[in-house]
Short mmCIF file of C-alpha atoms in Angstrom, two decimals:
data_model
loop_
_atom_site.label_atom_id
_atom_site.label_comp_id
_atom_site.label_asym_id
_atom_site.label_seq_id
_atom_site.Cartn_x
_atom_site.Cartn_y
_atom_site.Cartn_z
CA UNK O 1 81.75 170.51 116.69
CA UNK O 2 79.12 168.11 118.72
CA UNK O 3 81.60 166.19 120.13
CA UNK O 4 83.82 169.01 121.30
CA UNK O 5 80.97 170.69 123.17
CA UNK O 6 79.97 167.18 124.53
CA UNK O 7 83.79 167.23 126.03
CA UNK O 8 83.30 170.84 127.16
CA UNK O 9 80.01 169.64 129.00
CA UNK O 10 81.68 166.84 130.77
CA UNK O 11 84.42 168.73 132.17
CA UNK O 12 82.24 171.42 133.84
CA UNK O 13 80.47 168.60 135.67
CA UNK O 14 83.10 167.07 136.86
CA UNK O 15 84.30 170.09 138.58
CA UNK O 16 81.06 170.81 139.59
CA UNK O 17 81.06 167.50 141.93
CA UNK O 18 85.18 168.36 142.91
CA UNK O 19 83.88 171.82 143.64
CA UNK O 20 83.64 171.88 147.86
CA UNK O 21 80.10 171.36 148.91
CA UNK O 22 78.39 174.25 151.04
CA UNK O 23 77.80 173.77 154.86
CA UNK O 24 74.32 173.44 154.28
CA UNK O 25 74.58 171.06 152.04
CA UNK O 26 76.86 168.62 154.14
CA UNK O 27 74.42 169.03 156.95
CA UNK O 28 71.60 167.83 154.99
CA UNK O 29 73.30 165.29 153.62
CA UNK O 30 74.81 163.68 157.12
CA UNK O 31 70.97 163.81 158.03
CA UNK O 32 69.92 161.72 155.25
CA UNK O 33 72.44 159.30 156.23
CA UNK O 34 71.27 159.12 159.76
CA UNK O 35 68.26 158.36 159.04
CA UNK O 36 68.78 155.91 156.57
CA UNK O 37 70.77 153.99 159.44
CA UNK O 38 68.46 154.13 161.89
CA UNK O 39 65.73 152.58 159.23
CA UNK O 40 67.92 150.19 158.63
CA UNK O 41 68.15 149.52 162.12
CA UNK O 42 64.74 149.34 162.99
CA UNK O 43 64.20 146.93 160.28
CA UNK O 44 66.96 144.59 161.21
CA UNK O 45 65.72 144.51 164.76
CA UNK O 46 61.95 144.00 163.75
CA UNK O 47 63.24 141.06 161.24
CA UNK O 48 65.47 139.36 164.65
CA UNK O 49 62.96 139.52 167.08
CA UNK O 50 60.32 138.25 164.23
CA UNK O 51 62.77 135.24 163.71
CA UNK O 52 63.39 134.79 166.84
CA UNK O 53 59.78 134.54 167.87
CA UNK O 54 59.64 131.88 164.89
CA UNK O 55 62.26 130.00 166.09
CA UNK O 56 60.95 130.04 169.67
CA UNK O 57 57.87 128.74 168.35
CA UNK O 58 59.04 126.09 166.62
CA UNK O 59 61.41 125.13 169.55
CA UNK O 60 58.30 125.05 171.77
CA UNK O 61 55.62 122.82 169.53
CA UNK O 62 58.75 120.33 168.09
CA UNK O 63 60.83 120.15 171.01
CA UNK O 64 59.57 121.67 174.50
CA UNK O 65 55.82 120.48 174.19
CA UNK O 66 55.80 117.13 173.11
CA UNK O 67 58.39 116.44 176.21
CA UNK O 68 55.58 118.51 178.70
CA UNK O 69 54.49 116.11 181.64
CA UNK O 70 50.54 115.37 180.75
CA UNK O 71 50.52 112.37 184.06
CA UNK O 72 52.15 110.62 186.11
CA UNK O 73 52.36 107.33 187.66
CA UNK O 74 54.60 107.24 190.70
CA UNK O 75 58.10 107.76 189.16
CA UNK O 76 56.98 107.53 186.01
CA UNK O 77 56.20 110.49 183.39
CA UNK O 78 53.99 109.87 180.76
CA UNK O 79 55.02 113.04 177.62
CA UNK O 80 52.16 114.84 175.60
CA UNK O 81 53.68 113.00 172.28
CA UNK O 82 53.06 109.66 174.28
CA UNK O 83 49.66 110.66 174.63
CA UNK O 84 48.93 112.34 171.14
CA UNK O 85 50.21 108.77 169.81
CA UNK O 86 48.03 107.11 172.17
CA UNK O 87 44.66 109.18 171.52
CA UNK O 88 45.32 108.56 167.80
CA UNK O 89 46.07 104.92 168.00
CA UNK O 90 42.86 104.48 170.46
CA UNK O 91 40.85 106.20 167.80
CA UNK O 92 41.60 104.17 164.88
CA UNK O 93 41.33 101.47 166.93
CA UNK O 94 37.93 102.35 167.53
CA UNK O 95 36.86 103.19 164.18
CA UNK O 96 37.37 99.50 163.05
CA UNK O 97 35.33 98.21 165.60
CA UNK O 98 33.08 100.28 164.51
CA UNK O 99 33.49 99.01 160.83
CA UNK O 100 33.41 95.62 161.97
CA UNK O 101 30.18 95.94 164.24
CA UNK O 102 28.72 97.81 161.41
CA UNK O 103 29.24 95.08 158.71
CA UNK O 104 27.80 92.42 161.60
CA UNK O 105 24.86 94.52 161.82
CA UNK O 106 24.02 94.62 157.96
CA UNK O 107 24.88 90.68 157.78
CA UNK O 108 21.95 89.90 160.74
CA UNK O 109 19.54 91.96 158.47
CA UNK O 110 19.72 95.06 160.67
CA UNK O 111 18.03 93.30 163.81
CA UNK O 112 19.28 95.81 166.24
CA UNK O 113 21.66 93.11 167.65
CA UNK O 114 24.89 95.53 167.83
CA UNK O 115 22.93 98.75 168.11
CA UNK O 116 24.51 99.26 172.02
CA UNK O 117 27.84 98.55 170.56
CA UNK O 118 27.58 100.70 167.70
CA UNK O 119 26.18 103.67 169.63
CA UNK O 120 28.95 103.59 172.53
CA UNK O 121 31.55 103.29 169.98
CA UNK O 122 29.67 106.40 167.83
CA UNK O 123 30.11 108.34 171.00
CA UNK O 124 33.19 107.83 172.36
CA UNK O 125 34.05 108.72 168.73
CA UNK O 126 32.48 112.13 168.73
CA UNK O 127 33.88 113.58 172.40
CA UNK O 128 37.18 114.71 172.09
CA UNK O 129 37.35 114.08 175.91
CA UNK O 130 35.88 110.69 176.15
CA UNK O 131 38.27 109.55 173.63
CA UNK O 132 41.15 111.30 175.37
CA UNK O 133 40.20 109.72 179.21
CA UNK O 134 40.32 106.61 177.11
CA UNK O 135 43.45 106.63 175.96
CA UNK O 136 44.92 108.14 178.79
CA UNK O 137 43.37 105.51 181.31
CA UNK O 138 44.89 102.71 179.21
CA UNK O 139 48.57 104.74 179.51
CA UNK O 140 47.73 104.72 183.07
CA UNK O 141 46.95 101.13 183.32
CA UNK O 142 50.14 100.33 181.38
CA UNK O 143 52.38 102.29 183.97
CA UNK O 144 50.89 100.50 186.74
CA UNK O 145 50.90 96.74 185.63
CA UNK O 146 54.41 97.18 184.24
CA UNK O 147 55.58 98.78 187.99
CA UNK O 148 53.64 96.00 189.85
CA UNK O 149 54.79 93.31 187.39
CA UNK O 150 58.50 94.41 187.84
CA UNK O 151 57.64 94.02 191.87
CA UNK O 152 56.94 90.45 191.23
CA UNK O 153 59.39 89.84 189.17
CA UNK O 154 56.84 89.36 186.38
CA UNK O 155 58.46 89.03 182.77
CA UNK O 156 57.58 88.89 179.21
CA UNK O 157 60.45 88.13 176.73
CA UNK O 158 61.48 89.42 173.48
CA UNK O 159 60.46 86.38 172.36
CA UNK O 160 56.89 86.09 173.25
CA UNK O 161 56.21 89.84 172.05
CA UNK O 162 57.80 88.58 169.07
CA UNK O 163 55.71 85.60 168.73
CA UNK O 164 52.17 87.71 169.74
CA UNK O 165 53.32 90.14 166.41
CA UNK O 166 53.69 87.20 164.48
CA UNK O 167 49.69 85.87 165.71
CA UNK O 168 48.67 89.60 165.05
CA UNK O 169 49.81 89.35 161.48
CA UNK O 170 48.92 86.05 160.79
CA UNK O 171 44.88 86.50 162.37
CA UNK O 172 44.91 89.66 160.28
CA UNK O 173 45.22 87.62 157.28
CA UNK O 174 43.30 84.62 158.23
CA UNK O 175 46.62 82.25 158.89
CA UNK O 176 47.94 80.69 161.70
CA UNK O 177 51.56 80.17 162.81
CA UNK O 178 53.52 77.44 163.04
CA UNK O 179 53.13 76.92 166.82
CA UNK O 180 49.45 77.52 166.60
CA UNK O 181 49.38 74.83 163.89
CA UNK O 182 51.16 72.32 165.74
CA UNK O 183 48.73 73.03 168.93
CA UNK O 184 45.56 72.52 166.82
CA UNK O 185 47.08 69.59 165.85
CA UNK O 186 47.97 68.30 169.14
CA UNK O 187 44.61 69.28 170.35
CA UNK O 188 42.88 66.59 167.58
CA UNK O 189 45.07 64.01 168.56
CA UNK O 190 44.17 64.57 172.32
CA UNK O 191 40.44 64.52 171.57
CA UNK O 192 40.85 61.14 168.84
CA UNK O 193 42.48 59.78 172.47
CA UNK O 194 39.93 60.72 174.57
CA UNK O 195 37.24 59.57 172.32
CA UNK O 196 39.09 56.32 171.53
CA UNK O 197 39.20 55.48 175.84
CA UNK O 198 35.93 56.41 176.40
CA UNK O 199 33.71 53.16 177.25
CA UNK O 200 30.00 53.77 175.76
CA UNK O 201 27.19 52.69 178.09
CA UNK O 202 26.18 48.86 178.04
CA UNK O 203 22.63 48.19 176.02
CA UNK O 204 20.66 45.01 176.35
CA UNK O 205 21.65 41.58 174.08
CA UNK O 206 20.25 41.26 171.28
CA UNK O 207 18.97 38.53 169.94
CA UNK O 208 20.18 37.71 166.98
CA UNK O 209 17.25 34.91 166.49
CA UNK O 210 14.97 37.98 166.02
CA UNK O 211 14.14 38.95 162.53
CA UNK O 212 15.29 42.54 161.46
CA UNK O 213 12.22 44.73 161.20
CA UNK O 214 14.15 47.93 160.94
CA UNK O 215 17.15 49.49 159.25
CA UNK O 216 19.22 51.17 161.06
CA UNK O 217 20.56 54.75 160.28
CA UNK O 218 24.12 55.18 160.16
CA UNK O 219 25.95 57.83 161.92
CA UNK O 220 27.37 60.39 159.83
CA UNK O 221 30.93 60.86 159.84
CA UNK O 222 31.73 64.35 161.29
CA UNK O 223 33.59 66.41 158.30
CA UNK O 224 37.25 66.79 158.82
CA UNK O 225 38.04 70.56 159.47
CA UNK O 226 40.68 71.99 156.73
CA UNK O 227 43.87 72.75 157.80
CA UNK O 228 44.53 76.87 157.96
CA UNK O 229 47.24 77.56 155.88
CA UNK O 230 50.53 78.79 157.86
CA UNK O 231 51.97 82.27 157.50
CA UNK O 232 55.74 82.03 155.57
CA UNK O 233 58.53 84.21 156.47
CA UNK O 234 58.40 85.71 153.28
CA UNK O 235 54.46 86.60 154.05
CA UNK O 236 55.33 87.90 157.39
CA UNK O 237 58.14 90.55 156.37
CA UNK O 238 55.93 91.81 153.50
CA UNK O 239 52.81 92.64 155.76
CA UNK O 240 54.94 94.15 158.58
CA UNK O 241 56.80 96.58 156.51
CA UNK O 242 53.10 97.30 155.49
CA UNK O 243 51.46 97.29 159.11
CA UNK O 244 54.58 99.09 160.08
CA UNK O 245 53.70 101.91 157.61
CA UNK O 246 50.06 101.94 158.92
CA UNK O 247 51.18 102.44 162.19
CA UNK O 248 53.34 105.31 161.17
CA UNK O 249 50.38 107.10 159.33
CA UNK O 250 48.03 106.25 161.72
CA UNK O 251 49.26 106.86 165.14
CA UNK O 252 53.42 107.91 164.31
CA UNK O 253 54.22 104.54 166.17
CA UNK O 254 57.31 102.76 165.70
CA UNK O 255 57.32 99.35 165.62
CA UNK O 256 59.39 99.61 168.85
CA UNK O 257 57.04 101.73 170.50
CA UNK O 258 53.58 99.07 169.16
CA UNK O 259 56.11 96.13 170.72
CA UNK O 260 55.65 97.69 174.04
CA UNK O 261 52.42 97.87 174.12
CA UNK O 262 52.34 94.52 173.27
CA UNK O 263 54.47 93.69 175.72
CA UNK O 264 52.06 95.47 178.48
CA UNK O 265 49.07 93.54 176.88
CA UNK O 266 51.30 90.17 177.91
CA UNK O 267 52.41 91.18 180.87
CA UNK O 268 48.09 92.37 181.88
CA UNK O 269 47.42 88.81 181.33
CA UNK O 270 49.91 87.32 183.49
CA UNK O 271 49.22 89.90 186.99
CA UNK O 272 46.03 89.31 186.18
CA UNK O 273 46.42 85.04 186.71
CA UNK O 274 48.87 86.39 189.82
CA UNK O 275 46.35 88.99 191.56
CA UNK O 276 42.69 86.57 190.55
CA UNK O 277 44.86 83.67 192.19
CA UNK O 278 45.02 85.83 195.28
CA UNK O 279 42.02 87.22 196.01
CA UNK O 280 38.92 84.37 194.31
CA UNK O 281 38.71 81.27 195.50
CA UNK O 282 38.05 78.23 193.27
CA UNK O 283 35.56 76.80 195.94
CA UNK O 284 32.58 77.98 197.71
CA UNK O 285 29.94 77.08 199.87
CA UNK O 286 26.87 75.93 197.99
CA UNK O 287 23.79 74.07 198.16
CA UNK O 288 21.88 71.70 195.90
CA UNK O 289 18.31 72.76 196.14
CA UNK O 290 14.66 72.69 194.12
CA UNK O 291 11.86 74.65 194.71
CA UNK O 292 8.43 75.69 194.25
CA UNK O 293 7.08 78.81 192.51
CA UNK O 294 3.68 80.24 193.15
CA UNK O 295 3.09 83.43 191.96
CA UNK O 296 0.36 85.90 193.21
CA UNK O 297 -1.30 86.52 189.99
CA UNK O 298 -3.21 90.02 189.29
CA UNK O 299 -6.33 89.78 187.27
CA UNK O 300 -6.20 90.48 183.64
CA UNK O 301 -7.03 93.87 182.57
CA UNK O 302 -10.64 94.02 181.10
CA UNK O 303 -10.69 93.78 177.24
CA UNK O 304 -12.80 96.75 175.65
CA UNK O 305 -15.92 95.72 174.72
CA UNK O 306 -16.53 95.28 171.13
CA UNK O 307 -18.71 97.90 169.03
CA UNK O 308 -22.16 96.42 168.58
CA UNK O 309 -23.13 94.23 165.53
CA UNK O 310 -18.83 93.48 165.33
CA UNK O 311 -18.02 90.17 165.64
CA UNK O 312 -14.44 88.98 167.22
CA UNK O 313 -12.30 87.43 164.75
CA UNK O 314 -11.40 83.92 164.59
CA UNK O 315 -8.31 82.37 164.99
CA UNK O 316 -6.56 81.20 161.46
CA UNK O 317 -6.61 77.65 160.40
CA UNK O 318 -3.16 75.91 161.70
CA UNK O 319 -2.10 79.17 163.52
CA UNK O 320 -1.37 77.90 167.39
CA UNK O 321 -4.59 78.42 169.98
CA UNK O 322 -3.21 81.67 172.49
CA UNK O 323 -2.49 79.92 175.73
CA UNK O 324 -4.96 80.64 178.22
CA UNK O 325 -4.30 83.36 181.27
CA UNK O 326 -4.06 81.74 184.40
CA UNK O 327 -6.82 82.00 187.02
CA UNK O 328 -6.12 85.50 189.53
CA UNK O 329 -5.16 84.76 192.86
CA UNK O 330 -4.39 87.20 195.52
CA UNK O 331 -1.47 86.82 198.07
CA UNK O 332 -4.01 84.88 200.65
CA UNK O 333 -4.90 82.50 198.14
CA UNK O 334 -1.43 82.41 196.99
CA UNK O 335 -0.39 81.89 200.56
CA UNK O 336 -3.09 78.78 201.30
CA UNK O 337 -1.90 77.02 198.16
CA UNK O 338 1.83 77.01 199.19
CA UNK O 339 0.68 75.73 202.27
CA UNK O 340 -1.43 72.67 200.74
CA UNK O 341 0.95 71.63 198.34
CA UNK O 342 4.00 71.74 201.49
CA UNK O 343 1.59 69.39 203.22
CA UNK O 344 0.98 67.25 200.24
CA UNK O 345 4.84 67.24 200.21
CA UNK O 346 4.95 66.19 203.97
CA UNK O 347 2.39 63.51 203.15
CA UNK O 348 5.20 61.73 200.78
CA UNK O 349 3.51 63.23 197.84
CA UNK O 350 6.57 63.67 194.87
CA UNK O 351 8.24 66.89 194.66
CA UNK O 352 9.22 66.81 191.27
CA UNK O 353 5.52 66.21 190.12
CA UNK O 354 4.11 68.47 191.84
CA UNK O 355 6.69 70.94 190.52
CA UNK O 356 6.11 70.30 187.06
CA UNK O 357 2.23 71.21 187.75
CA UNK O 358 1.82 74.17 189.79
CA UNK O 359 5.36 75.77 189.62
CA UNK O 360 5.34 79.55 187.79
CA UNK O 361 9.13 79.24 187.49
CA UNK O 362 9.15 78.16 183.66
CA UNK O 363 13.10 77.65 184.22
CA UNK O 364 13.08 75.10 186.33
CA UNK O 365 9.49 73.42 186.59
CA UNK O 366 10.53 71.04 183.59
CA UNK O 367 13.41 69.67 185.34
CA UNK O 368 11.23 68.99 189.01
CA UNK O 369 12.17 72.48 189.97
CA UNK O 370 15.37 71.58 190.32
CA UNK O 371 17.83 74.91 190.51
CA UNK O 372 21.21 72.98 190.36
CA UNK O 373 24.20 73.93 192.44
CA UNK O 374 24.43 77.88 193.92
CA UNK O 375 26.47 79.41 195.92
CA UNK O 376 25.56 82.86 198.22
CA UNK O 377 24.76 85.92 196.24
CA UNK O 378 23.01 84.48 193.38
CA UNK O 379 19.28 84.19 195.01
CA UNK O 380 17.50 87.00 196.28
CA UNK O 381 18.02 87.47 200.29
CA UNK O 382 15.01 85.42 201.38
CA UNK O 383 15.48 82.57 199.33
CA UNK O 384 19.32 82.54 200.14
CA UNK O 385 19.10 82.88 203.96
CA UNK O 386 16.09 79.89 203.98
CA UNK O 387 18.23 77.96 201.59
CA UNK O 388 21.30 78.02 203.13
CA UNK O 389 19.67 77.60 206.72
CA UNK O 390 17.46 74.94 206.03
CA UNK O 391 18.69 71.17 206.66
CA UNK O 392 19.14 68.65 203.88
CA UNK O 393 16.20 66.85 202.66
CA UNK O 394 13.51 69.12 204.58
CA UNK O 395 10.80 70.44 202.95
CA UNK O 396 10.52 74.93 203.81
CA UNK O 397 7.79 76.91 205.18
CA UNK O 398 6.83 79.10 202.56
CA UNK O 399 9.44 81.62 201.83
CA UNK O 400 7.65 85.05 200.31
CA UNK O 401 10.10 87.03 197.84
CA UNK O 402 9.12 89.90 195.62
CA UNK O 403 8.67 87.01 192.74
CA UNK O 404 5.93 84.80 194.86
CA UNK O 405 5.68 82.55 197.67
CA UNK O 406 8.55 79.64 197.69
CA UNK O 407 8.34 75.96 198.71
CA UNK O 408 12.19 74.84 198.79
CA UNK O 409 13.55 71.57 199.48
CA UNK O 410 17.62 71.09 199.84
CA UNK O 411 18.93 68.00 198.54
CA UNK O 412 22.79 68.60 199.09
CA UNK O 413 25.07 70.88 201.16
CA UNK O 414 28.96 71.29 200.35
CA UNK O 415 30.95 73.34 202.01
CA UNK O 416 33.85 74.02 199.48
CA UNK O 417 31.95 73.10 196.18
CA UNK O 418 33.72 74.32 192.77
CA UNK O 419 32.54 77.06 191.43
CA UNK O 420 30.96 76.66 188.20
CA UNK O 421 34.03 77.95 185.30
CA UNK O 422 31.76 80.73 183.54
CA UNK O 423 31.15 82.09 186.84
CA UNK O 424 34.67 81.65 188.46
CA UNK O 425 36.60 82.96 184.94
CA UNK O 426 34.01 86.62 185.81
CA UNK O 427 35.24 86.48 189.43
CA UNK O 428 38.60 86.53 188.33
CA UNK O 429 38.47 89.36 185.77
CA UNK O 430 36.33 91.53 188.02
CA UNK O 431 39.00 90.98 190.84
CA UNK O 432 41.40 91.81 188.16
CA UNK O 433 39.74 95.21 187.68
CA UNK O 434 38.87 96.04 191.30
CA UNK O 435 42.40 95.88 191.84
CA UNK O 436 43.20 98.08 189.08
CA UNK O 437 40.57 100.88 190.46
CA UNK O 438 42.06 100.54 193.76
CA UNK O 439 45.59 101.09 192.02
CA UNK O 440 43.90 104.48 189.68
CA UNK O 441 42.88 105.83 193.09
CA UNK O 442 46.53 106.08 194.17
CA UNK O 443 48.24 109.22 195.63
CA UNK O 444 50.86 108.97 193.62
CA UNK O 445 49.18 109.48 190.15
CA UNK O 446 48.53 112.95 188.89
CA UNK O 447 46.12 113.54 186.01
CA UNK O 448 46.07 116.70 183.85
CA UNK O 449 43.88 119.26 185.53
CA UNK O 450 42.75 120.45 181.56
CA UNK O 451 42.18 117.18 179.47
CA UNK O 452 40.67 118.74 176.61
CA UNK O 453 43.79 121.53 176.30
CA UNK O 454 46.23 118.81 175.57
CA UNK O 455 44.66 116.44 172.65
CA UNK O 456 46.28 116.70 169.22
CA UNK O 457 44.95 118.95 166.72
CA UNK O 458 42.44 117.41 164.32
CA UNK O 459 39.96 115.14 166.97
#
């Protein structure tokens, strides 16, 4: 009986849904399905343009703005990625000078010695933007010496970028390379030469009649330096799949990419022997001369009296007596001295004597006030213009500078004398760089107008 009027139930509702629907009813229905396609519209056109903003996004930070122009240097584009990889290099580069100043610093007992150092480095470190003209400066530099260099026909091989890596790796580990071994080598044999040809001054006969009174002490035997061990092939490949790991971390470099700017490093130090070769000369016109000094010496300050009943405190046993402050002398008395001792000079009275006992230049009073060798532009104007005027072997008027009065005597003139090497290897490297600035200031190099806009996230 239940399943019979389960049967009967089924069949009326399925004519019920054959049954024709009303008018009404098919209009509400076609309604319903309008709308439900126009939803579904709307949401597949929100869901496009949403992905398609995505993917415009990702087009621009991956592919469009790492290939945006940041400078340029003539014909030459230098990419934001170049100069994220750049900034980031530059700053780890930094931060281990940094370290290593920092250790130095701790070593010396925290003098103060590297405080300059370590403060310049702390803030380049902290500016963003300082960092960033760094590193961009240096990509600037780069485009230029590798233009000029190509103008000369300036090269630097595989090879020799090659063989810098190699020094890199082996420094880095406290090695040396096989060419740097053999040079070190070569080196001691030159110098066991040299000291092996050179003749030793003659000393008097001796008797050998005379009976020995003294033993003599013999001369120690310099040590012999160890050898540095050499870096092995095997060495080398392990380290620079690790340095070229570090580099990718660090910076993103390729090894490629660190090669070149080795390679511009190499190719710096060659324009620069090309352009200091051009534009310093290894000779100059100088004069041997001594001199002189006689301040004009202001009277000490008066020392505040001492309370009543306190007596001044004496000196320690074996601590050094103060030296005494010379006597005050104005500029006239100054004056009538230099003129007394020129005259005692003019009387055949001896230079270097006299120098040694009135002279206030503690430099060169010792040595007869003998200054050596100097070309123009190391002595203030006075003392340059009398120097370099005044004829060999005559003794000066007094010559008044801001440091005192001046009694000068020149005892040799040349014309083209060499230039002393500390002072001709900073002539060179500051003709070096006044080129460079002249090259920076070029119309034909375009800096970013917004630095700060263009630095990669996380400085």
């Amino acid at each position: 009986m239940a399943e019979r009027n389960k049967r009967k139930q089924a069949a009326k509702e399925s004519n019920d849904l054959q049954r024709e629907l009303t008018r009404k009813e098919q209009r509400l229905r076609q309604r319903d399905r309008e709308r439900h396609k126009k939803l579904y519209t709307f949401v597949g056109v929100a869901l496009g343009a949403a992905l398609l903003f995505i993917l415009i996004g990702v087009i621009y930070q991956f592919l469009v703005l790492p290939r945006q122009q940041v400078a340029r240097v003539g014909d030459v584009s230098i990419t934001a990625e170049q100069f994220w990889k750049r900034v980031k290099y530059e700053q780890s580069q930094l931060q281990n000078q940094l370290i290593r100043y920092q250790q130095l610093e701790q070593q010396f007992g925290n003098q103060g010695f590297f405080a300059g150092q370590i403060s310049q480095l702390q803030g380049t470190l902290g500016s963003p933007f300082a960092l960033g003209q760094q590193a961009l400066n240096a990509m600037l530099e780069d485009a230029i010496i590798l233009q000029e260099a190509a103008k000369r026909g300036l090269v630097v091989t595989d090879e020799e970028v090659e063989a810098a890596l190699r020094e890199e790796i082996a420094n880095s580990l406290g090695l040396v390379t096989e060419p740097q071994a053999t040079a070190t080598a070569q080196a001691q044999i030159d110098a066991t030469a040299t000291a092996a040809a050179w003749t030793p001054t003659p000393t008097a006969t001796v008797d050998a009649s005379n009976p020995v009174t003294a033993t003599a002490t013999p001369i120690p035997t310099p040590p012999v330096p160890p050898t540095p061990a050499i870096l092995t092939d095997t060495l080398y490949a392990e380290t620079l799949d690790a340095f070229q790991k570090s580099l990718q971390q660090v910076a993103g470099f390729t090894l490629d990419e660190y090669k070149q700017l080795i390679r511009a490093r190499l190719l710096r130090e060659k324009l620069q022997e090309v352009i200091a070769d051009e534009r310093v000369a290894t000779t100059e016109e100088a004069v041997h001369a001594r001199h002189i000094l006689l301040r004009i010496r202001e009277p000490a300050p008066t020392p505040t009296p001492l309370p009543e009943g306190v007596t001044p405190t004496p000196t320690p046993e074996g601590m050094p007596t103060p030296t005494p402050t010379p006597e005050p002398r104005n500029e006239e008395q100054t004056l009538a001295l230099a003129n007394e001792l020129r005259q005692r000079l003019l009387n055949g009275e001896d230079f270097a004597t006299l120098a040694a006992e009135y002279s206030d230049d503690p430099g060169s009073a010792a040595q007869g006030g003998d200054l050596g060798w100097f070309g123009r532009g190391r002595m203030v104007s006075p003392f340059e213009e009398a120097a370099f005027s005044l004829p060999v072997g005559e003794i000066s008027e007094p010559v008044k500078t801001d440091f005192g009065y001046h009694i000068i005597q020149v005892l040799e003139r040349d014309s083209a004398h060499p230039k002393d090497e500390n002072q001709l290897a900073q002539e060179r490297i500051q003709a070096f760089q006044t080129w460079l600035n002249e090259q920076l200031a070029r119309e034909d190099i375009q800096r970013p107008a917004n630095l700060v806009s263009l630095l990669p996230a996380g400085l």
